[in-house]
Coordinates of C-alpha atoms (C1' of nucleotides) in Angstrom, one line a residue:
Chain A
M1 CA 11.6 21.5 -3.1
S2 CA 10.0 20.3 0.1
V3 CA 8.8 16.7 0.4
R4 CA 5.0 16.2 0.2
T5 CA 3.6 12.7 0.7
R6 CA 0.0 11.6 0.7
F7 CA -2.0 8.8 2.1
A8 CA -5.1 8.3 -0.1
P9 CA -7.5 5.7 1.2
S10 CA -10.8 4.8 -0.3
P11 CA -13.5 5.1 2.4
S12 CA -14.7 1.5 2.4
G13 CA -14.6 0.4 6.0
H14 CA -12.0 0.7 8.7
L15 CA -8.3 1.2 8.0
H16 CA -6.6 -2.1 7.5
V17 CA -3.1 -2.9 8.6
G18 CA -1.6 -2.7 5.1
G19 CA -3.1 0.7 4.7
A20 CA -1.9 1.7 8.1
R21 CA 1.6 0.7 7.2
S22 CA 1.5 2.8 4.0
A23 CA 0.2 5.6 6.1
L24 CA 3.1 5.1 8.5
F25 CA 5.7 5.1 5.8
C26 CA 4.2 8.2 4.2
W27 CA 4.1 9.9 7.6
A28 CA 7.7 8.8 8.4
Y29 CA 9.1 9.9 5.1
A30 CA 7.6 13.3 5.3
A31 CA 8.5 13.8 8.9
N32 CA 12.1 12.7 8.2
H33 CA 12.4 15.4 5.6
D34 CA 10.5 18.1 7.5
G35 CA 7.9 17.6 4.8
T36 CA 4.1 17.5 4.7
L37 CA 1.7 14.6 4.8
L38 CA -1.5 15.0 3.0
L39 CA -4.6 12.9 3.5
R40 CA -7.0 12.6 0.6
I41 CA -10.2 10.7 0.5
E42 CA -10.6 8.7 -2.7
D43 CA -14.4 8.5 -2.9
T44 CA -15.0 8.4 -6.6
D45 CA -17.0 5.2 -6.3
Q46 CA -20.5 6.3 -5.7
K47 CA -21.6 2.8 -4.9
R48 CA -19.2 2.2 -2.1
S49 CA -18.5 5.4 -0.4
S50 CA -20.1 6.4 2.9
D51 CA -19.4 9.2 5.4
A52 CA -19.2 6.8 8.3
A53 CA -16.5 4.8 6.7
S54 CA -14.2 7.8 6.1
R55 CA -14.6 8.9 9.7
G56 CA -13.6 5.5 10.8
F57 CA -10.3 6.0 9.0
L58 CA -9.7 9.3 10.6
E59 CA -10.2 7.8 14.0
D60 CA -7.9 4.9 13.3
L61 CA -5.2 7.2 12.1
A62 CA -5.6 9.5 15.0
W63 CA -5.5 6.5 17.4
L64 CA -2.2 5.5 15.9
G65 CA -0.9 9.0 16.3
L66 CA -0.3 9.5 12.5
D67 CA -1.4 13.1 12.2
W68 CA -1.8 14.6 8.8
D69 CA -0.9 18.1 8.0
E70 CA -3.2 18.8 5.1
G71 CA -6.4 17.1 4.4
P72 CA -10.0 16.8 5.7
Q73 CA -10.4 18.8 8.8
W74 CA -10.9 16.7 11.9
H75 CA -10.2 17.5 15.5
G76 CA -7.6 20.2 14.8
R77 CA -6.0 18.2 12.0
G78 CA -6.0 18.8 8.4
G79 CA -7.0 21.9 6.4
G80 CA -4.7 23.4 3.7
D81 CA -4.7 25.3 0.5
T82 CA -4.8 22.5 -2.0
G83 CA -8.2 21.1 -1.2
P84 CA -10.9 20.1 -1.3
Y85 CA -9.5 16.8 -0.1
E86 CA -12.4 14.6 -1.0
Q87 CA -12.4 13.7 -4.7
S88 CA -16.1 13.8 -4.9
N89 CA -15.8 17.5 -4.3
R90 CA -13.3 18.0 -7.2
L91 CA -15.4 16.9 -10.1
D92 CA -15.2 20.2 -12.0
I93 CA -11.4 20.0 -11.8
Y94 CA -11.4 16.6 -13.4
E95 CA -13.8 17.7 -16.1
K96 CA -11.3 20.4 -17.1
Y97 CA -8.5 18.0 -17.6
L98 CA -10.8 15.5 -19.3
A99 CA -11.7 18.1 -21.9
Q100 CA -8.1 18.9 -22.4
L101 CA -7.2 15.3 -23.1
I102 CA -10.1 14.9 -25.5
D103 CA -9.3 18.0 -27.3
S104 CA -5.6 17.2 -27.7
G105 CA -6.4 13.7 -29.0
H106 CA -5.1 11.9 -25.9
A107 CA -8.5 10.6 -25.0
Y108 CA -11.8 9.7 -26.7
R109 CA -15.4 8.8 -25.8
A110 CA -16.5 5.2 -26.1
F111 CA -20.1 3.9 -26.0
E112 CA -19.9 0.2 -25.2
T113 CA -22.0 -1.0 -22.4
P114 CA -20.5 -2.9 -19.4
E115 CA -22.4 -5.9 -20.6
E116 CA -20.8 -5.8 -24.0
L117 CA -17.4 -5.4 -22.5
A118 CA -18.0 -8.4 -20.1
E119 CA -19.0 -10.5 -23.0
A120 CA -16.0 -9.6 -25.0
R121 CA -13.8 -10.4 -22.1
R122 CA -15.5 -13.7 -21.6
A123 CA -15.0 -14.5 -25.3
A124 CA -11.3 -13.6 -25.2
R125 CA -10.9 -15.9 -22.1
Q126 CA -12.6 -18.8 -23.9
E127 CA -10.2 -18.4 -26.8
K128 CA -7.3 -18.1 -24.3
R129 CA -6.5 -14.6 -25.6
A130 CA -5.5 -11.7 -23.4
Y131 CA -8.3 -9.2 -23.7
R132 CA -7.7 -5.6 -24.6
Y133 CA -10.2 -3.0 -25.7
D134 CA -10.4 -3.1 -29.5
R135 CA -10.6 0.7 -30.0
A136 CA -13.8 0.4 -31.9
A137 CA -14.9 3.8 -30.7
L138 CA -11.9 5.3 -32.5
D139 CA -13.4 4.5 -35.8
L140 CA -16.6 6.4 -35.1
D141 CA -16.9 9.6 -37.1
P142 CA -17.0 12.8 -35.1
D143 CA -20.6 13.6 -36.2
T144 CA -21.9 10.3 -34.9
V145 CA -20.1 10.8 -31.6
A146 CA -21.5 14.3 -31.3
A147 CA -25.0 13.1 -32.2
W148 CA -24.8 10.3 -29.6
V149 CA -23.6 12.6 -26.9
A150 CA -26.4 15.1 -27.7
Q151 CA -28.9 12.2 -27.4
G152 CA -27.7 11.5 -23.9
R153 CA -26.3 8.2 -24.8
P154 CA -24.0 7.0 -21.9
F155 CA -20.3 7.0 -22.6
V156 CA -17.0 6.6 -20.9
V157 CA -13.8 8.3 -21.8
R158 CA -10.8 6.2 -22.6
F159 CA -7.1 7.2 -22.7
K160 CA -5.4 6.5 -25.9
V161 CA -2.3 4.6 -25.0
P162 CA 0.5 5.5 -27.3
G163 CA 2.0 2.3 -28.9
D164 CA 5.4 3.4 -29.8
A165 CA 7.8 3.3 -26.8
P166 CA 8.3 1.2 -23.8
I167 CA 7.1 2.8 -20.6
V168 CA 9.8 3.0 -18.0
I169 CA 9.2 4.1 -14.5
Q170 CA 11.7 4.5 -11.7
D171 CA 10.8 3.1 -8.3
A172 CA 12.7 4.0 -5.2
V173 CA 12.3 0.5 -3.8
L174 CA 12.2 -1.7 -6.8
G175 CA 14.4 0.2 -9.3
E176 CA 13.5 0.4 -12.9
V177 CA 10.2 -1.2 -14.0
R178 CA 9.6 -1.5 -17.7
V179 CA 6.4 -2.3 -19.6
E180 CA 6.5 -2.9 -23.3
P181 CA 4.1 -1.0 -25.7
G182 CA 1.0 -2.9 -26.4
E183 CA 0.7 -4.4 -23.0
L184 CA -1.7 -1.7 -21.8
E185 CA -5.1 -1.2 -23.3
D186 CA -7.0 2.1 -23.6
F187 CA -8.1 2.4 -20.0
I188 CA -11.1 4.2 -18.8
I189 CA -10.5 7.6 -17.2
R190 CA -14.1 8.8 -16.8
K191 CA -17.0 6.5 -16.0
A192 CA -20.5 6.8 -17.4
D193 CA -21.8 8.4 -14.2
G194 CA -19.4 11.4 -14.9
F195 CA -17.0 10.5 -12.1
P196 CA -13.3 10.1 -13.0
T197 CA -11.7 6.8 -12.4
Y198 CA -8.9 6.4 -9.9
H199 CA -6.2 6.8 -12.6
L200 CA -7.3 10.3 -13.6
A201 CA -8.2 11.5 -10.2
V202 CA -4.9 10.4 -8.6
V203 CA -2.8 11.9 -11.4
V204 CA -4.6 15.3 -11.4
D205 CA -4.8 15.5 -7.6
D206 CA -1.1 14.6 -7.1
Q207 CA -0.1 17.3 -9.4
L208 CA -2.4 20.0 -8.1
M209 CA -1.6 19.1 -4.5
G210 CA 2.2 19.2 -5.2
V211 CA 2.8 15.6 -4.1
T212 CA 6.4 14.7 -4.6
H213 CA 6.5 11.1 -3.3
V214 CA 4.0 8.4 -3.8
I215 CA 4.4 5.6 -1.3
R216 CA 1.9 2.9 -1.7
G217 CA 1.4 -0.9 -1.8
Q218 CA 2.8 -3.0 -4.6
E219 CA -0.7 -3.9 -5.7
H220 CA -0.6 -0.5 -7.4
L221 CA 2.6 -1.2 -9.3
A222 CA 0.8 -2.1 -12.5
N223 CA -1.1 1.2 -12.3
S224 CA 2.0 3.3 -12.3
P225 CA 2.8 3.1 -16.1
K226 CA -0.8 4.3 -16.8
H227 CA -0.3 7.2 -14.4
A228 CA 3.1 8.0 -16.1
L229 CA 1.4 8.1 -19.5
L230 CA -1.3 10.4 -18.1
Q231 CA 1.2 12.6 -16.6
D232 CA 3.2 12.9 -19.8
A233 CA 0.0 13.6 -21.8
L234 CA -1.0 16.4 -19.4
G235 CA 2.5 17.9 -19.0
F236 CA 2.6 17.0 -15.4
D237 CA 5.7 16.0 -13.3
R238 CA 6.1 12.4 -12.3
P239 CA 6.4 11.9 -8.6
I240 CA 8.9 9.6 -7.0
W241 CA 7.2 6.3 -6.7
A242 CA 8.0 3.8 -3.9
H243 CA 6.0 0.5 -4.0
V244 CA 6.0 -1.3 -0.8
S245 CA 5.6 -5.1 -0.7
L246 CA 2.4 -6.6 0.4
I247 CA 1.5 -8.0 3.8
F248 CA 0.4 -11.6 3.8
N249 CA -1.7 -13.8 6.0
P250 CA 0.2 -16.7 7.7
D251 CA -1.1 -18.9 4.9
G252 CA 0.6 -16.9 2.3
S253 CA -2.5 -15.2 0.8
K254 CA -2.7 -11.4 0.6
M255 CA -4.0 -9.8 3.7
S256 CA -7.0 -8.0 2.4
K257 CA -9.7 -5.9 3.6
R258 CA -12.0 -8.4 2.0
D259 CA -10.9 -11.2 4.2
K260 CA -13.7 -10.9 6.7
D261 CA -16.3 -11.1 4.0
K262 CA -14.4 -14.1 2.5
A263 CA -14.5 -15.9 5.9
L264 CA -18.2 -15.2 6.3
R265 CA -19.1 -16.3 2.8
A266 CA -17.1 -19.5 3.2
E267 CA -18.9 -20.3 6.5
V268 CA -22.3 -19.5 5.0
R269 CA -21.6 -21.7 2.0
S270 CA -20.3 -24.6 4.1
K271 CA -23.3 -24.5 6.3
G272 CA -25.6 -24.1 3.3
I273 CA -27.4 -21.1 4.6
E274 CA -29.6 -19.6 2.0
N275 CA -31.3 -16.7 3.6
P276 CA -30.0 -14.0 6.0
P277 CA -30.2 -15.4 9.5
E278 CA -32.7 -13.8 12.0
G279 CA -31.1 -10.9 13.8
A280 CA -28.4 -10.3 11.2
G281 CA -30.1 -7.1 10.0
I282 CA -29.4 -7.8 6.5
E283 CA -32.1 -7.5 3.7
A284 CA -32.8 -10.5 1.6
D285 CA -31.8 -8.9 -1.7
R286 CA -28.7 -7.3 -0.2
W287 CA -27.8 -10.8 1.2
Q288 CA -28.1 -12.4 -2.2
A289 CA -26.0 -9.6 -3.8
W290 CA -23.3 -10.0 -1.2
L291 CA -23.2 -13.8 -1.6
G292 CA -22.8 -13.5 -5.3
D293 CA -20.3 -10.7 -5.5
K294 CA -17.0 -11.3 -4.0
T295 CA -15.9 -7.7 -4.2
M296 CA -18.9 -6.6 -2.1
Q297 CA -18.2 -5.9 1.6
L298 CA -20.7 -5.9 4.5
E299 CA -20.7 -3.0 6.9
T300 CA -18.7 -3.6 10.0
E301 CA -21.7 -3.9 12.3
E302 CA -23.4 -6.4 9.9
A303 CA -20.2 -8.5 9.6
T304 CA -19.8 -8.6 13.3
R305 CA -23.4 -9.5 14.0
L306 CA -23.2 -12.2 11.4
A307 CA -20.0 -13.7 12.7
G308 CA -21.7 -13.8 16.1
L309 CA -24.7 -15.6 14.7
L310 CA -22.5 -18.1 12.9
G311 CA -20.2 -18.5 15.9
I312 CA -17.0 -17.8 14.0
Q313 CA -14.1 -15.5 14.7
L314 CA -13.5 -12.9 12.1
P315 CA -9.9 -12.5 11.1
A316 CA -8.2 -9.5 12.6
I317 CA -7.0 -7.2 9.8
N318 CA -8.2 -3.7 10.7
V319 CA -6.4 -1.3 13.0
D320 CA -9.7 -1.2 14.9
D321 CA -9.6 -5.0 15.5
F322 CA -6.2 -4.7 17.2
R323 CA -7.3 -1.7 19.2
R324 CA -10.3 -3.6 20.5
S325 CA -8.1 -6.7 21.2
G326 CA -6.0 -4.5 23.6
Y327 CA -3.0 -3.8 21.6
L328 CA -1.1 -0.5 22.1
P329 CA -1.0 1.8 19.1
E330 CA 2.7 2.4 19.5
V331 CA 3.3 -1.4 19.4
L332 CA 1.2 -1.9 16.3
L333 CA 3.2 0.9 14.6
N334 CA 6.5 -0.6 15.7
Y335 CA 5.5 -4.0 14.4
L336 CA 4.1 -2.6 11.1
A337 CA 7.3 -0.6 10.6
L338 CA 9.3 -3.8 10.9
L339 CA 7.1 -5.6 8.4
G340 CA 8.8 -4.4 5.2
W341 CA 11.3 -2.0 6.7
S342 CA 14.3 -2.4 8.9
P343 CA 16.6 0.3 10.5
G344 CA 19.5 -2.2 10.0
G345 CA 21.4 -4.0 12.7
D346 CA 19.7 -5.7 15.6
R347 CA 17.4 -3.1 16.9
E348 CA 13.8 -4.1 16.7
Q349 CA 11.8 -2.2 19.4
F350 CA 11.4 1.5 18.9
D351 CA 8.9 4.3 18.9
L352 CA 7.6 6.8 16.4
A353 CA 10.3 9.3 17.2
F354 CA 12.9 6.7 16.3
I355 CA 11.1 5.9 13.1
R356 CA 10.9 9.6 12.2
E357 CA 14.6 10.0 12.8
N358 CA 15.7 6.9 10.9
F359 CA 13.2 6.2 8.1
S360 CA 14.4 5.9 4.6
L361 CA 13.1 4.5 1.4
D362 CA 16.3 2.6 0.6
R363 CA 15.8 0.4 3.7
I364 CA 12.4 -0.8 2.6
V365 CA 12.4 -4.6 1.9
K366 CA 11.3 -5.8 -1.5
S367 CA 9.8 -9.1 -0.6
P368 CA 6.4 -9.6 0.9
A369 CA 6.0 -10.2 4.7
K370 CA 3.7 -12.5 6.6
F371 CA 1.8 -10.9 9.5
D372 CA 2.9 -12.8 12.6
R373 CA 0.4 -12.3 15.5
A374 CA 2.8 -14.1 18.0
K375 CA 5.5 -11.5 17.5
L376 CA 3.2 -8.6 17.7
L377 CA 1.8 -10.1 20.9
A378 CA 5.3 -10.5 22.4
F379 CA 6.1 -6.9 21.6
N380 CA 2.9 -5.8 23.2
L381 CA 3.8 -7.7 26.4
D382 CA 7.2 -6.0 26.5
A383 CA 5.7 -2.6 26.1
I384 CA 3.2 -3.2 28.9
Q385 CA 5.9 -4.5 31.2
A386 CA 8.0 -1.5 30.4
M387 CA 5.1 1.0 31.2
D388 CA 5.1 2.7 34.5
D389 CA 2.4 1.7 36.9
D390 CA 0.4 4.9 36.8
Q391 CA 0.4 4.9 33.1
F392 CA -0.8 1.4 32.9
V393 CA -3.8 2.2 35.2
V394 CA -4.7 5.2 33.2
R395 CA -4.6 3.5 29.9
L396 CA -6.4 0.4 31.0
Q397 CA -9.1 2.7 32.4
A398 CA -9.3 4.4 29.0
F399 CA -9.5 1.0 27.2
C400 CA -12.4 0.0 29.6
Q401 CA -14.2 3.3 29.0
D402 CA -14.2 2.5 25.3
F403 CA -14.9 -1.1 25.3
E404 CA -15.6 -2.6 28.7
P405 CA -17.5 0.0 30.9
A406 CA -18.8 -2.7 33.2
F407 CA -15.3 -2.9 34.8
L408 CA -15.4 0.8 35.8
E409 CA -19.0 0.6 37.0
A410 CA -18.5 -2.4 39.2
M411 CA -15.4 -1.1 40.9
T412 CA -14.3 1.9 42.9
T413 CA -11.4 4.0 41.7
H414 CA -9.3 2.2 44.3
Q415 CA -10.5 -1.2 43.4
F416 CA -9.8 -0.6 39.8
K417 CA -6.3 0.6 40.5
V418 CA -5.6 -2.6 42.6
F419 CA -7.2 -4.6 39.8
A420 CA -5.0 -3.0 37.1
L421 CA -1.7 -3.3 39.0
A422 CA -2.4 -6.9 40.0
N423 CA -2.8 -7.6 36.3
K424 CA 0.0 -5.6 34.8
A425 CA 2.7 -8.2 35.1
R426 CA 0.6 -10.9 33.7
S427 CA -1.1 -9.0 30.8
K428 CA -0.1 -9.2 27.2
T429 CA -2.9 -7.0 26.1
F430 CA -5.5 -4.7 27.7
L431 CA -8.0 -7.4 27.0
D432 CA -6.2 -10.0 29.0
P433 CA -7.3 -8.7 32.4
I434 CA -10.8 -8.2 31.2
E435 CA -11.2 -11.7 29.9
S436 CA -9.6 -13.4 32.8
G437 CA -11.2 -11.1 35.3
R438 CA -14.9 -11.4 34.4
F439 CA -15.5 -12.9 37.8
F440 CA -14.7 -9.6 39.4
V441 CA -17.6 -7.9 37.9
Q442 CA -20.0 -10.8 38.3
G443 CA -22.5 -11.0 41.2
D444 CA -21.4 -13.3 44.0
D445 CA -24.4 -15.6 43.2
E446 CA -23.4 -15.8 39.5
I447 CA -20.2 -17.7 40.1
E448 CA -20.3 -21.3 39.0
W449 CA -17.8 -24.1 39.5
P450 CA -17.9 -26.3 36.4
L451 CA -16.1 -29.7 37.2
T452 CA -13.0 -29.2 35.0
K453 CA -9.8 -31.0 35.7
P454 CA -8.0 -28.1 37.4
L455 CA -11.0 -27.4 39.6
R456 CA -11.3 -31.0 40.7
K457 CA -7.7 -31.1 41.5
A458 CA -7.8 -27.9 43.6
L459 CA -11.0 -28.8 45.5
C460 CA -11.5 -32.6 45.6
K461 CA -8.2 -34.3 45.3
G462 CA -5.8 -35.1 48.1
E463 CA -6.0 -35.7 51.8
P464 CA -6.9 -33.2 53.1
C465 CA -8.6 -32.0 49.9
G466 CA -9.1 -28.4 48.9
F467 CA -12.6 -28.3 50.4
D468 CA -11.1 -29.3 53.7
R469 CA -8.6 -26.5 53.7
L470 CA -11.2 -24.0 52.4
T471 CA -13.5 -24.9 55.4
A472 CA -10.6 -24.4 57.8
V473 CA -9.3 -21.2 56.3
R474 CA -12.8 -19.7 55.8
D475 CA -13.1 -18.9 59.5
I476 CA -9.6 -17.6 59.7
L477 CA -10.5 -15.1 56.9
A478 CA -13.8 -14.3 58.6
E479 CA -11.9 -13.2 61.7
A480 CA -9.5 -10.9 59.8
D481 CA -9.7 -7.5 61.3
S482 CA -7.9 -5.9 58.3
W483 CA -8.4 -6.7 54.6
T484 CA -5.1 -5.6 53.0
P485 CA -3.0 -7.8 50.7
E486 CA -0.2 -7.5 53.3
H487 CA -2.3 -8.6 56.2
L488 CA -4.0 -11.4 54.1
E489 CA -0.6 -12.6 53.2
T490 CA 0.5 -12.7 56.8
I491 CA -2.6 -14.7 57.9
L492 CA -2.5 -17.2 55.1
T493 CA 1.3 -17.9 55.0
T494 CA 1.2 -18.3 58.7
W495 CA -1.6 -20.8 58.4
A496 CA 0.2 -22.6 55.5
E497 CA 3.3 -22.9 57.6
T498 CA 1.5 -25.0 60.2
H499 CA -1.2 -26.7 58.0
C500 CA 0.4 -27.2 54.6
E501 CA 4.1 -27.6 55.3
G502 CA 4.6 -24.1 54.2
N503 CA 3.2 -24.7 50.8
L504 CA 1.0 -21.6 50.2
G505 CA -0.4 -23.0 46.9
K506 CA -2.2 -25.8 48.9
V507 CA -4.6 -23.1 50.3
A508 CA -4.3 -20.3 47.8
Q509 CA -5.6 -22.5 44.9
P510 CA -8.8 -23.6 46.6
I511 CA -9.5 -20.0 47.6
R512 CA -8.9 -18.9 44.0
V513 CA -11.2 -21.4 42.7
A514 CA -13.9 -20.6 45.3
V515 CA -13.9 -16.9 44.6
S516 CA -13.5 -17.0 40.8
G517 CA -15.1 -20.2 39.5
G518 CA -11.9 -21.0 37.6
S519 CA -8.2 -21.8 38.2
V520 CA -6.8 -18.5 37.1
S521 CA -6.7 -15.1 38.7
P522 CA -4.3 -12.3 39.7
P523 CA -2.1 -13.0 42.7
I524 CA -4.5 -14.3 45.4
F525 CA -4.0 -11.5 48.0
D526 CA -4.7 -8.9 45.4
T527 CA -7.7 -10.8 44.2
L528 CA -9.2 -11.0 47.6
E529 CA -8.6 -7.3 48.3
I530 CA -10.3 -6.3 45.1
L531 CA -13.3 -8.5 45.9
G532 CA -13.5 -7.4 49.4
K533 CA -14.2 -9.4 52.5
D534 CA -17.9 -9.9 52.1
A535 CA -17.8 -11.1 48.6
T536 CA -14.9 -13.4 49.4
L537 CA -16.7 -15.0 52.3
T538 CA -19.9 -15.3 50.4
R539 CA -18.3 -16.9 47.4
I540 CA -16.4 -19.4 49.6
D541 CA -19.6 -20.3 51.4
R542 CA -21.4 -20.8 48.2
C543 CA -18.6 -23.0 46.9
L544 CA -18.6 -25.1 50.1
S545 CA -22.3 -25.6 49.8
Q546 CA -21.7 -27.3 46.5
R547 CA -19.2 -29.7 48.1
E548 CA -21.3 -32.8 48.2
S549 CA -22.7 -32.6 44.7
M550 CA -19.2 -31.9 43.3
Q551 CA -17.6 -34.8 45.1
E552 CA -20.3 -37.1 44.0
S553 CA -20.1 -36.3 40.4
S554 CA -16.3 -36.4 40.5
T555 CA -16.1 -40.0 41.7
Chain B
rG1 C1' -3.1 -17.7 -19.4
rA2 C1' -0.4 -12.7 -20.5
rC3 C1' 2.4 -9.0 -18.1
rC4 C1' 5.1 -7.4 -13.8
rC5 C1' 7.5 -8.0 -9.0
rC6 C1' 10.0 -11.1 -5.4
rA7 C1' 13.4 -15.3 -3.3
rU8 C1' 18.7 -15.8 3.9
rC9 C1' 16.3 -20.2 9.9
rG10 C1' 9.0 -22.1 10.7
rU11 C1' 8.1 -16.3 10.7
rC12 C1' 10.1 -11.0 10.5
rU13 C1' 14.9 -9.7 9.2
rA14 C1' 20.8 -8.1 9.4
rG15 C1' 24.4 -9.0 5.9
rU16 C1' 23.7 -8.0 -0.8
rC17 C1' 24.2 -1.8 -3.8
rA18 C1' 31.0 -0.8 -2.7
rG19 C1' 32.5 -10.0 -3.3
rG20 C1' 36.9 -11.9 1.4
rU21 C1' 36.2 -10.1 8.6
rC22 C1' 29.8 -15.1 7.4
rU23 C1' 32.1 -22.3 10.4
rA24 C1' 25.7 -16.3 8.2
rG25 C1' 23.9 -12.2 13.4
rG26 C1' 19.2 -10.7 16.1
rA27 C1' 14.0 -11.2 17.2
rC28 C1' 9.4 -14.1 17.4
rA29 C1' 8.1 -19.0 17.5
rU30 C1' 9.8 -23.9 19.0
rC31 C1' 12.4 -27.7 22.1
rA32 C1' 15.2 -28.9 27.0
rG33 C1' 16.1 -27.4 31.9
rG34 C1' 15.2 -23.8 36.1
rU35 C1' 12.4 -19.9 39.3
rU36 C1' 7.2 -19.0 40.7
rU37 C1' 0.6 -19.5 45.2
rU38 C1' -2.7 -20.3 39.5
rC39 C1' -2.3 -18.2 34.7
rA40 C1' 1.3 -15.1 32.6
rU41 C1' 6.1 -13.7 33.3
rC42 C1' 11.4 -14.3 34.1
rC43 C1' 16.4 -17.0 33.7
rU44 C1' 19.9 -20.6 31.2
rG45 C1' 20.8 -23.6 27.1
rG46 C1' 19.7 -26.2 22.2
rG47 C1' 18.1 -27.1 17.2
rA48 C1' 17.0 -24.2 12.9
rA49 C1' 18.4 -20.7 6.6
rC50 C1' 21.8 -18.4 2.0
rA51 C1' 15.5 -22.4 -3.3
rG52 C1' 18.2 -25.4 -7.5
rG53 C1' 21.6 -25.3 -11.6
rG54 C1' 25.1 -22.8 -14.5
rG55 C1' 28.6 -18.9 -15.1
rU56 C1' 32.2 -14.4 -13.7
rU57 C1' 36.2 -14.5 -9.9
rC58 C1' 42.0 -16.4 -6.5
rG59 C1' 37.4 -16.1 -3.7
rA60 C1' 30.0 -15.5 -4.3
rA61 C1' 24.6 -15.3 0.6
rU62 C1' 26.5 -11.0 -2.1
rC63 C1' 27.5 -9.9 -9.5
rC64 C1' 25.2 -12.3 -14.3
rC65 C1' 21.9 -16.0 -16.8
rC66 C1' 18.4 -20.1 -16.6
rU67 C1' 15.1 -23.1 -13.9
rU68 C1' 11.8 -23.7 -9.9
rG69 C1' 8.7 -21.5 -6.3
rG70 C1' 5.7 -17.5 -4.3
rG71 C1' 2.9 -13.0 -5.2
rG72 C1' 0.5 -8.9 -7.7
rU73 C1' -2.3 -7.0 -11.9
rC74 C1' -5.4 -7.9 -15.9
rG75 C1' -13.1 -3.9 -13.1
rC76 C1' -17.1 2.1 -15.8
rC77 C1' -12.9 -0.8 -7.4
rA78 C1' -9.3 2.0 -5.4

RNA sequence: GACCCCAUCGUCUAGUCAGGUCUAGGACAUCAGGUUUUCAUCCUGGGAACAGGGGUUCGAAUCCCCUUGGGGUCGCCA
């Protein structure tokens, strides 16, 4: 039988790194076995599902290069015979199996309200008892049930957990996992709104879609016995389960899609903000609901705006966060693969083709892993350094198109190419050249020279000082008849030979400061070429015009 | 709290399933030098771990048990 794996996210925001890793493992296992990867959208929660969110997932997966064979159709991906692949479009299917379970006595209707259940849970907690549903609905006589249903009284359907034998499941990563009878309560398989719960939908869909291997995060481990029970009751096959360990934050907590909201709530509380800040675009009642419900998530845009207003940095947990931060998809994938899996031996850097060739479930690590940004960054640097020049230019260009169009608008194609290549050796991410190169796209009159320590050192200190050298070299540059890096190098090194004892830095640094307003830039000759002669001279002149006031305040 | 899962350098891991070749290997981070027109690179070198206790065995990082520690789940979320 051919291998069929599935990645089944719920569409509640962007794809987070844990989900991305599950998707990668599903992809890799299927690819390694010439099997099929299915994508299924688990949107049975009417309160939390939105179309925009599920498209975000698709885009994230596509960016990573994790293409699905079957699933929602999107830019040439997806399709297939076992759809529909959105659970909200499969309600009639679940109804059929629900009826089967009720008819066969494996499930029953229950009429307690959510409030009643919450109260029962609270009471159990107070008495330090483990709460389990008391099966009161099982005592209802059939006529009463029929009458209540006929009246339209809301009900849920619960699965009647057999109490006789331990439930033993086999896991490809963890081995045998055993749960004693009586540990599980009669869990709900259909909600009052008519939608199935996750448990029922997953079991039915996995069977109907022919899924052979379920690779998912260990937070689902406790669900598997329930699914096994449902599968047995429905006469379904059990898939092979592989529960992958969790990904942690550096502080040891679980890396969660809710971390952004958590950070925002903490900040709001610590600042004692009671109402939604002006410009956050959040309604007052929605704000209150969000503050009071730690499972509720803001939309990405709302969260980003709010973080901006509060002046805090949101934790990077989504694939999209890393994309915007200038990481390469192949590096993120490489790093994610290493988090919880290892090909054995010393090899650490590899591509998707290598993963495809070498992936196996028995090399998945059981223990949880902390997400280490520093190592990811180091890998990204290595990948950028290994890239050939043309590719770097093209990919940086694409990055700017998506996130920093100002850099493309402000430069000619040639300037951008010089800019890119001048930055390649010093970039750890695509964002590095952008952040350190803002001065390239600023107007000449926007450059300012804050009196920081490195600026003071470059301009004011020493005898002669930077200003002196700048004044002298300004006219040399003005007379340059050619403005190429090579020619500039000749002029300036020659000048440094006679005026700075051959120490190019003595003159390069003051120029760098004058044209950039900071102490950091690409190699100086490239920098000047990108700026061009006019901008260079204008900026030097403006800088020199500040000489007096800077020297005054520096003494 | 109940149930379940896990345990090698600061971090990710190799080695564990088939016990000896392990005075435990690699990578990231860190520290000390060096190269460099700034930043970033780059080069050389150093320190750094088998959670603790019991077994089994000629021999245990590797097998068993207990303790401790960490984590997950306990929703009409998935």
